[in-house]
PDB file of C-alpha atoms in Angstrom:
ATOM      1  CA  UNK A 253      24.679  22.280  -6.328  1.00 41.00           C
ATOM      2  CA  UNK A 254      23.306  24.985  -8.645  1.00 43.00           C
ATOM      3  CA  UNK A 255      19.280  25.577  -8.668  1.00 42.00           C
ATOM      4  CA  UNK A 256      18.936  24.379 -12.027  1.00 42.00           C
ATOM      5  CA  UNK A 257      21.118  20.910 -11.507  1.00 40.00           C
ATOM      6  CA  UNK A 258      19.041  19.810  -8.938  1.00 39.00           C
ATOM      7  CA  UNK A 259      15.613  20.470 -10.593  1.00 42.00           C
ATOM      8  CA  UNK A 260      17.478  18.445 -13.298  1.00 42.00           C
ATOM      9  CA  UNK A 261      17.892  15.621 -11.661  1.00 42.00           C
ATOM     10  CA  UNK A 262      14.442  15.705  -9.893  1.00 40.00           C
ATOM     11  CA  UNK A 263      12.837  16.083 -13.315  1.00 40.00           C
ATOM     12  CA  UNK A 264      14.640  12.932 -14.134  1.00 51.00           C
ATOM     13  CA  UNK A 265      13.069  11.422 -11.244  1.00 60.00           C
ATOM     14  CA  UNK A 266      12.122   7.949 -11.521  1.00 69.00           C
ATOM     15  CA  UNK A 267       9.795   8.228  -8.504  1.00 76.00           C
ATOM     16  CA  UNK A 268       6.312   9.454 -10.083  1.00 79.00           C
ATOM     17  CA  UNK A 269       6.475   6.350 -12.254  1.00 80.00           C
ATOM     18  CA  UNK A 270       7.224   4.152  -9.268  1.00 83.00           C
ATOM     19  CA  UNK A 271       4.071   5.787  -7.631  1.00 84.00           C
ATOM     20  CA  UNK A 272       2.231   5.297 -10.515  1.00 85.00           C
ATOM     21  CA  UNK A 273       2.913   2.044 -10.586  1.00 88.00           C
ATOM     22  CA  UNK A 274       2.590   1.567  -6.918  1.00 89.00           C
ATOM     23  CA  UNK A 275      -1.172   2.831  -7.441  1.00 90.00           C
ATOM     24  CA  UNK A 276      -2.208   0.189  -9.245  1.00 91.00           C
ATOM     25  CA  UNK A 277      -0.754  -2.472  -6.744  1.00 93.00           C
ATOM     26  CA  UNK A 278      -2.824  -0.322  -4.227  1.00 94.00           C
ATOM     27  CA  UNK A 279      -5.922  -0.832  -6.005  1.00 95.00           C
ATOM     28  CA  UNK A 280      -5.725  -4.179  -6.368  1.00 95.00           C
ATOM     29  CA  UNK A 281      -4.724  -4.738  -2.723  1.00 96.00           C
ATOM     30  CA  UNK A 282      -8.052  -2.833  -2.010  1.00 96.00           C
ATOM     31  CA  UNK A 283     -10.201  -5.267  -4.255  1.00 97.00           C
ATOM     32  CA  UNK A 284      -9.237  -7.997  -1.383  1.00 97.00           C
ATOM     33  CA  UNK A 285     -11.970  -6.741   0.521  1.00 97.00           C
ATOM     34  CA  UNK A 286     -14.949  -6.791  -1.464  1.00 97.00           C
ATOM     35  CA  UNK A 287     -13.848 -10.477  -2.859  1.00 97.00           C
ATOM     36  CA  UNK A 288     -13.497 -11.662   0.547  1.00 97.00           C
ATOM     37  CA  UNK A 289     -17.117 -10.105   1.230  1.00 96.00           C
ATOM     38  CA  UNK A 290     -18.867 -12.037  -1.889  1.00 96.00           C
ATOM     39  CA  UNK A 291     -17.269 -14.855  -0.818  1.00 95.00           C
ATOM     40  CA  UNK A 292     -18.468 -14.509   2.523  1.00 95.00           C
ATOM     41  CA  UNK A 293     -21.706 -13.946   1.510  1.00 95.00           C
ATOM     42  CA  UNK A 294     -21.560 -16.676  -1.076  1.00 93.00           C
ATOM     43  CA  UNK A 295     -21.337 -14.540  -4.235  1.00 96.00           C
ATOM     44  CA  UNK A 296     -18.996 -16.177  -6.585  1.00 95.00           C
ATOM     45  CA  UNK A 297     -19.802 -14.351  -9.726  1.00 96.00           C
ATOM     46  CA  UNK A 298     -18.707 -10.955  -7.958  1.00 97.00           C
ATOM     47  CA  UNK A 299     -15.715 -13.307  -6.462  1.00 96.00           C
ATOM     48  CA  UNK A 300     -14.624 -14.512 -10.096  1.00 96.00           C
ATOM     49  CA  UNK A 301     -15.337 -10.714 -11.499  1.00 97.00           C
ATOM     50  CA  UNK A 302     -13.241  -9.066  -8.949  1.00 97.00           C
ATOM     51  CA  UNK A 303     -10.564 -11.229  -9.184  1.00 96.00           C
ATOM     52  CA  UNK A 304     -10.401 -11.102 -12.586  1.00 96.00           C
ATOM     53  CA  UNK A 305     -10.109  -7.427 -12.124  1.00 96.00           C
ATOM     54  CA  UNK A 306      -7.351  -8.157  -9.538  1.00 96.00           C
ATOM     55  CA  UNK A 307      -5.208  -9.889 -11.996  1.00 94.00           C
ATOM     56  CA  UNK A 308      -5.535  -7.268 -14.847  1.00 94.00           C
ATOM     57  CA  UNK A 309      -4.269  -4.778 -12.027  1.00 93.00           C
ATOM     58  CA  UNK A 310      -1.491  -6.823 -11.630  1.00 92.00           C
ATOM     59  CA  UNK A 311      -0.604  -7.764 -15.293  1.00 92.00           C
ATOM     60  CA  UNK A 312      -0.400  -3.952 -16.047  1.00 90.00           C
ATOM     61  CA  UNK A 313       1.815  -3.485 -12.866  1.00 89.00           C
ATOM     62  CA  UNK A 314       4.192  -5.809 -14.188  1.00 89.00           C
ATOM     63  CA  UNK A 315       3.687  -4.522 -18.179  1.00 89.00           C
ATOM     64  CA  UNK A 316       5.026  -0.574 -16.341  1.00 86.00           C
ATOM     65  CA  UNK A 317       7.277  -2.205 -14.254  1.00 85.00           C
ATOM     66  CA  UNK A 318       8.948  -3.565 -17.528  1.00 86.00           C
ATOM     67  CA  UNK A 319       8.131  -0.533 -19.268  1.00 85.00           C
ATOM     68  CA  UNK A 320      10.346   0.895 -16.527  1.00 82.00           C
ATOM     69  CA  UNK A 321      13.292  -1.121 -16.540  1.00 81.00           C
ATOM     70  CA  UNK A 322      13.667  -0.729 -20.048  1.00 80.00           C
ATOM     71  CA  UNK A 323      13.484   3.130 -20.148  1.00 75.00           C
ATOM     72  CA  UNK A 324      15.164   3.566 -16.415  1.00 74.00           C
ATOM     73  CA  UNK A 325      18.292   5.714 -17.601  1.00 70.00           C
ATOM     74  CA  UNK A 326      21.825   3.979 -16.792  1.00 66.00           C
ATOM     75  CA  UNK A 327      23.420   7.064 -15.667  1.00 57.00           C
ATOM     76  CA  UNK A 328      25.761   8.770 -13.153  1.00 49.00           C
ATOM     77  CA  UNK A 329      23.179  11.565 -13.243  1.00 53.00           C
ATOM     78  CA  UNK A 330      20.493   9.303 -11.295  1.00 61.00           C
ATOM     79  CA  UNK A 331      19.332  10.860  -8.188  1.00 62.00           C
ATOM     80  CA  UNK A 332      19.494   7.686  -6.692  1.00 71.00           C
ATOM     81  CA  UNK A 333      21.683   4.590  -8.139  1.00 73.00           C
ATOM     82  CA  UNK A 334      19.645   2.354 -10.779  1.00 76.00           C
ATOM     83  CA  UNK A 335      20.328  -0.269  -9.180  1.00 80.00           C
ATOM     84  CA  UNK A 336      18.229   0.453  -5.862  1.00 80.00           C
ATOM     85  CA  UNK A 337      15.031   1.888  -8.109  1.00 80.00           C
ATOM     86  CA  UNK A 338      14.934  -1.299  -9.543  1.00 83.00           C
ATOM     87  CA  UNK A 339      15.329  -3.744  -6.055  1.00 84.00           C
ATOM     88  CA  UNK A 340      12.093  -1.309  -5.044  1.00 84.00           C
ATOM     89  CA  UNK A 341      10.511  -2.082  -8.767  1.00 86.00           C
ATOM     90  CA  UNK A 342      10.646  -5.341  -7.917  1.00 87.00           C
ATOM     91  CA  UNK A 343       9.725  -5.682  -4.408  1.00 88.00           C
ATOM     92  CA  UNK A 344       6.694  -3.897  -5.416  1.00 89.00           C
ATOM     93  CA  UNK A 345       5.818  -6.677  -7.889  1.00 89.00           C
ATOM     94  CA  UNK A 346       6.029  -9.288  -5.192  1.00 91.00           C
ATOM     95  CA  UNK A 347       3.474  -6.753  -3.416  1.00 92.00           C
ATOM     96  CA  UNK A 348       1.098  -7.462  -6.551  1.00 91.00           C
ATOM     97  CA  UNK A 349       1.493 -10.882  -6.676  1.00 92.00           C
ATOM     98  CA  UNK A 350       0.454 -11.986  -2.994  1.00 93.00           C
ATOM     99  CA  UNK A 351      -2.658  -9.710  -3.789  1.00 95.00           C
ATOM    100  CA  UNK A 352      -3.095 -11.787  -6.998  1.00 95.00           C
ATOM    101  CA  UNK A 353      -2.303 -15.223  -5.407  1.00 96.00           C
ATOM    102  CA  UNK A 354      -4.895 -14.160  -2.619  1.00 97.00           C
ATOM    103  CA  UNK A 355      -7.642 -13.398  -4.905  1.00 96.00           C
ATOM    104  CA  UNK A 356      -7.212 -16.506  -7.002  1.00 96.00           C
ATOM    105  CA  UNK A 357      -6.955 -18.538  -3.817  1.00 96.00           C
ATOM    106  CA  UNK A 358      -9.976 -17.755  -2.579  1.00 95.00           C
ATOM    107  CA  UNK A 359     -12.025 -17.423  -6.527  1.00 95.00           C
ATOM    108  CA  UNK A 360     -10.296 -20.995  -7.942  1.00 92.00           C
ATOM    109  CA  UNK A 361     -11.209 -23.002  -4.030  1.00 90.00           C
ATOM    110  CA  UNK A 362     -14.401 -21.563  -3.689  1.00 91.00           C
ATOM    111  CA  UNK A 363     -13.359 -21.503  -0.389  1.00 87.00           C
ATOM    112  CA  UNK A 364     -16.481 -21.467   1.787  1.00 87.00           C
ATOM    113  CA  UNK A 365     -15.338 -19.658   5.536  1.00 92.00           C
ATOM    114  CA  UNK A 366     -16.737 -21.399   8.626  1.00 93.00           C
ATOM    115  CA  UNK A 367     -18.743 -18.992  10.636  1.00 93.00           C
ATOM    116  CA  UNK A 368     -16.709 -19.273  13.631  1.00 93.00           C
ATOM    117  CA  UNK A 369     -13.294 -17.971  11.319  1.00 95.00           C
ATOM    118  CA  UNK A 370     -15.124 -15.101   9.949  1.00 95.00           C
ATOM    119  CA  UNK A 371     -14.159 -12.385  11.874  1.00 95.00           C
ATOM    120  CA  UNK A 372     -10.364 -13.452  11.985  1.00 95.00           C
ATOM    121  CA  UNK A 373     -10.322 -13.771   8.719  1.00 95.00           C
ATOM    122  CA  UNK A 374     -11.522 -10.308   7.812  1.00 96.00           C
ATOM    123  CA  UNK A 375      -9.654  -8.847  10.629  1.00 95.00           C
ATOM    124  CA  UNK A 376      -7.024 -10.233   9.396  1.00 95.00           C
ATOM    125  CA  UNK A 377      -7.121  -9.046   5.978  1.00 96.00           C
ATOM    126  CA  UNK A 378      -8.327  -5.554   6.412  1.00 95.00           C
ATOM    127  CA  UNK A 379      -5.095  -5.278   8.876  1.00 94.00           C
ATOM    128  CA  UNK A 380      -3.064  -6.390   5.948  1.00 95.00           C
ATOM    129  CA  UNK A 381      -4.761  -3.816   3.884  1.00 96.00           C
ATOM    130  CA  UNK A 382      -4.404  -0.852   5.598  1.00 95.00           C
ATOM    131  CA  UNK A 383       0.028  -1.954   5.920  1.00 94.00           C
ATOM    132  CA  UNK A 384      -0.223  -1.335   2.037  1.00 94.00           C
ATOM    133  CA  UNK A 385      -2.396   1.938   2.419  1.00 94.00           C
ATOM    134  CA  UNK A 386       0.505   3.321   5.065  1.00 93.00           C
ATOM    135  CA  UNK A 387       2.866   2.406   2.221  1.00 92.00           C
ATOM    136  CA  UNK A 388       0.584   4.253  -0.545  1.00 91.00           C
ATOM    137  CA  UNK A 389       0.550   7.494   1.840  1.00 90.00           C
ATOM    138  CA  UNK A 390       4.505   7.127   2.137  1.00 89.00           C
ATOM    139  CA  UNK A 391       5.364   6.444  -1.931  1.00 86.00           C
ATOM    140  CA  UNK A 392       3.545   9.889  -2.319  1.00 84.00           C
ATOM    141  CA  UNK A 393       5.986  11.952  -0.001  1.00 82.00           C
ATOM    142  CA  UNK A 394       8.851  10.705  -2.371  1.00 77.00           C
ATOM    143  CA  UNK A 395       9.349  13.563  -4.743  1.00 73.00           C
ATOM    144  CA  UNK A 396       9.572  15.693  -1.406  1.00 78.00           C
ATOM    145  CA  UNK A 397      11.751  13.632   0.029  1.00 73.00           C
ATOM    146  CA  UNK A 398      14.298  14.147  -2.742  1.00 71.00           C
ATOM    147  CA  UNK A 399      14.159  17.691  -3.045  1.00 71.00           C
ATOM    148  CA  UNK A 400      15.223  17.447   0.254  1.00 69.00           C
ATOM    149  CA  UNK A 401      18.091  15.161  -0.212  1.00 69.00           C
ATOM    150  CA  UNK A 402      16.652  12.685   1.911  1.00 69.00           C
ATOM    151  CA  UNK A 403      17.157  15.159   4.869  1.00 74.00           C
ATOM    152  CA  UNK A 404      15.477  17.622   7.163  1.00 75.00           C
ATOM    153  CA  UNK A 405      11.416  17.734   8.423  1.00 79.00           C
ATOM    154  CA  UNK A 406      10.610  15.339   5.073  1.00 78.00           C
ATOM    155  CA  UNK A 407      13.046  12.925   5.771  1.00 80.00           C
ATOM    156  CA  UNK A 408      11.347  12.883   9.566  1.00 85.00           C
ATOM    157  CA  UNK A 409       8.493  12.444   9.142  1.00 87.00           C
ATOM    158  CA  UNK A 410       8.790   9.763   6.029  1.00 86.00           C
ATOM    159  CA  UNK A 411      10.440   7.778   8.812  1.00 87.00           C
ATOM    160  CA  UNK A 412       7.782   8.396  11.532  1.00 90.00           C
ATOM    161  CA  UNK A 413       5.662   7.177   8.472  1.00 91.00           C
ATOM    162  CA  UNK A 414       7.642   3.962   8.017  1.00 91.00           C
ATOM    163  CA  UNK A 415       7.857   3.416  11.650  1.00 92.00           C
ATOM    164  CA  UNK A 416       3.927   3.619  11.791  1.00 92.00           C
ATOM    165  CA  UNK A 417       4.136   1.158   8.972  1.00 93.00           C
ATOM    166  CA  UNK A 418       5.929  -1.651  10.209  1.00 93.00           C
ATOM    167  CA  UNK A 419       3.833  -1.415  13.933  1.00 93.00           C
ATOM    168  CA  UNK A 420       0.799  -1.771  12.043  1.00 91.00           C
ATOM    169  CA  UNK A 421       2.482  -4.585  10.218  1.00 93.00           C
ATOM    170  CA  UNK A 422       3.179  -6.442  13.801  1.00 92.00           C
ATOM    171  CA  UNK A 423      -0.531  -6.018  14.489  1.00 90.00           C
ATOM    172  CA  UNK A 424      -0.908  -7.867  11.202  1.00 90.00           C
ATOM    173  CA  UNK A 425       1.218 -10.736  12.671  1.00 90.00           C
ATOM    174  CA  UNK A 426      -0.937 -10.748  15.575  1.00 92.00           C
ATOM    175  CA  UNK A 427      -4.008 -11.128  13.689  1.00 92.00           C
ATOM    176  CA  UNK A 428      -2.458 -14.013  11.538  1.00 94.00           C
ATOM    177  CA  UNK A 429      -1.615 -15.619  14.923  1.00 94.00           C
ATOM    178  CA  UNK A 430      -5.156 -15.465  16.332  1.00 94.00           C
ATOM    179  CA  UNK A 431      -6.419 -17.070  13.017  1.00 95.00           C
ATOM    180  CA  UNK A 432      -4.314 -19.870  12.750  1.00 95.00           C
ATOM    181  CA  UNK A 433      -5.330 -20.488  16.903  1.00 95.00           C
ATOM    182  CA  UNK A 434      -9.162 -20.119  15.841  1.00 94.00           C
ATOM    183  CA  UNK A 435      -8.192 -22.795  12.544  1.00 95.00           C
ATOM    184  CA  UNK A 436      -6.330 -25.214  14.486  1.00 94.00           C
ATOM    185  CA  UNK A 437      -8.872 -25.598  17.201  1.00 93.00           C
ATOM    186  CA  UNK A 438     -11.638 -26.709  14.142  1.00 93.00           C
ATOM    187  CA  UNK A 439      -9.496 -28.897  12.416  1.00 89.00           C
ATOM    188  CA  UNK A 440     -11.533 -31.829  13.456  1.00 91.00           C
ATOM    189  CA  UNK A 441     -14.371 -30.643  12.172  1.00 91.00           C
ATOM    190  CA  UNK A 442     -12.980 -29.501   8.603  1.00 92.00           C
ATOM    191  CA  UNK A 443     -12.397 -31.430   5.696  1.00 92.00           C
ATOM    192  CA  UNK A 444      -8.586 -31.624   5.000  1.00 92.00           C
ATOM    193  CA  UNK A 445      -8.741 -29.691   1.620  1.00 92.00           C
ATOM    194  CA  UNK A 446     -10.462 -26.701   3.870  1.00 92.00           C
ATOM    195  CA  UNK A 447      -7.864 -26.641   6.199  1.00 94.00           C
ATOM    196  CA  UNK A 448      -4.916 -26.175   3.944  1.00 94.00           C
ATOM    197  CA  UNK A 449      -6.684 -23.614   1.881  1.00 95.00           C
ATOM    198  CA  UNK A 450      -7.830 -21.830   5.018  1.00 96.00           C
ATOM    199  CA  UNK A 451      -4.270 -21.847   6.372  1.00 96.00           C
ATOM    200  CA  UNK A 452      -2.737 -21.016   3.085  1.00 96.00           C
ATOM    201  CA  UNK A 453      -5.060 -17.774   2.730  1.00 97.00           C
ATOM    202  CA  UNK A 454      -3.829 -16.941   6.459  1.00 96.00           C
ATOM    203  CA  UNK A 455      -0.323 -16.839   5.441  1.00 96.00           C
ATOM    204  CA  UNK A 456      -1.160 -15.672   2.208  1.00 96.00           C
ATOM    205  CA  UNK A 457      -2.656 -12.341   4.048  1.00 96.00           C
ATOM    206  CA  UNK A 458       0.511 -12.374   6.193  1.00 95.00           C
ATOM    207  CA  UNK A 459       2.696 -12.530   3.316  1.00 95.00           C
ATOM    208  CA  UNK A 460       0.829  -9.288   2.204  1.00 95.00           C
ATOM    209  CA  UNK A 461       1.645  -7.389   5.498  1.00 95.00           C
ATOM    210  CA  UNK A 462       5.253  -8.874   5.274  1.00 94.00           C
ATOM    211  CA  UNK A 463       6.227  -7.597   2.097  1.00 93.00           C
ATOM    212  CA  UNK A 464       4.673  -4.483   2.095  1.00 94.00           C
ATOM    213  CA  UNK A 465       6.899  -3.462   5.215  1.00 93.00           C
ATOM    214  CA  UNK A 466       9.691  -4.719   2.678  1.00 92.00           C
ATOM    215  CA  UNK A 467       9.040  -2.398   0.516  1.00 90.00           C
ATOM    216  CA  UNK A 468       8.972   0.086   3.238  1.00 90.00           C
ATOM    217  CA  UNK A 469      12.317  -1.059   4.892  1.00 90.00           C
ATOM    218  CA  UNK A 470      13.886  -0.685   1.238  1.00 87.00           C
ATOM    219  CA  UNK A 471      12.567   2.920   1.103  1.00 83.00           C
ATOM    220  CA  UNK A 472      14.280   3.358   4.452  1.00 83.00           C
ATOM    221  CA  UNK A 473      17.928   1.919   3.278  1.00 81.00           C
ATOM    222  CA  UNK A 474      17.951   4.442   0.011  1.00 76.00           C
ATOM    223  CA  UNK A 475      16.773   7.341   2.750  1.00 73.00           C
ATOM    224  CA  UNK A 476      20.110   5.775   5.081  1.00 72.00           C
ATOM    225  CA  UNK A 477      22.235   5.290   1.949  1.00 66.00           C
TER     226      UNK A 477
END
């Protein structure tokens, strides 16, 4: 393929606007930790402002996703079919929405911890959080990957990257495991309401992890395809 051609088709790239849209999912991933903070220390005004913030993140997610789709070109000339930019659009989405769903959890229950779940907890979700920044780091080697086509050192280490990726999302698994022990050995001593919003925000948080290393296994089928 001629020089020119292929800088074509990697101007017509729809991956910078998938990053860019990514971005914003990563932020409001990050803002899990500093609601889960206030409401550790009790602060629901900074819970109810940073999830507020949380779901503006993910409203303009979905507004560029949808800007996306409606401007994605329907062409032969795709680097990659239109059909497999949009399955990743989507699963992305999903991405914003468990970090929405978490957030609102934890702002609308004013879901007050016990002391003994703490540490779990935040284990838990900072394990969840750092699946998502693997996936940030690996949405950013994209534009490389194509001018590779998908082959060579990028396409290595992209999937040493993913690989990475879904072991630290196992260790995420293992942390939602050692929460629900910790839960189910208090549930005597918790009021039902606070034990099916405490489990909920544990598989919530696992839900995060989960889908995040679905986005990642998608970028590894379009890489195989």
């Amino acid at each position: 393929m001629p020089d020119n051609v292929l800088c074509g088709l990697i101007a017509r790239s729809p991956f910078k606007q998938l990053r860019n849209q990514f971005s914003q999912v990563h932020q409001a991933v990050q803002l899990l930790v500093p609601v889960l903070r206030s409401a550790l220390d009790e602060d629901w005004a900074t819970v109810t402002s940073t999830e507020l913030h949380v779901r503006e993140l993910n409203q303009e997610s979905e507004r560029v996703a949808r800007d996306i789709c409606l401007h994605l070109p329907n062409s032969l000339f795709m680097p990659i079919p239109r059909s497999d930019i949009l399955s990743l659009l989507h699963a992305q989405c999903d991405l914003a929405q468990h970090a929405s769903e978490i957030a609102r959890l934890i702002s609308l229950t004013t879901l007050a911890i016990p002391a003994a779940l703490q540490d779990e907890i935040r284990i838990h979700l900072l394990r969840a959080v750092e699946v998502v920044r693997h996936l940030m780091r690996i949405m950013g080697k994209l534009d490389e990957l194509l001018e590779s086509r998908f082959r060579g050192h990028e396409a290595v280490l992209v999937q040493t990257m993913i690989s990475e990726l879904i072991n630290v999302e196992h260790s995420s698994r293992q942390r939602r495991d050692e929460a629900t022990v910790k839960l189910l050995g208090m549930k005597d001593r918790l009021p039902a309401a606070d034990l099916i919003a405490l489990d909920r925000l544990i598989e919530l948080i696992a839900g995060l992890s989960a889908q995040a290393k679905r986005v990642g296994l998608r970028l590894e089928q379009l890489m195989a395809s």
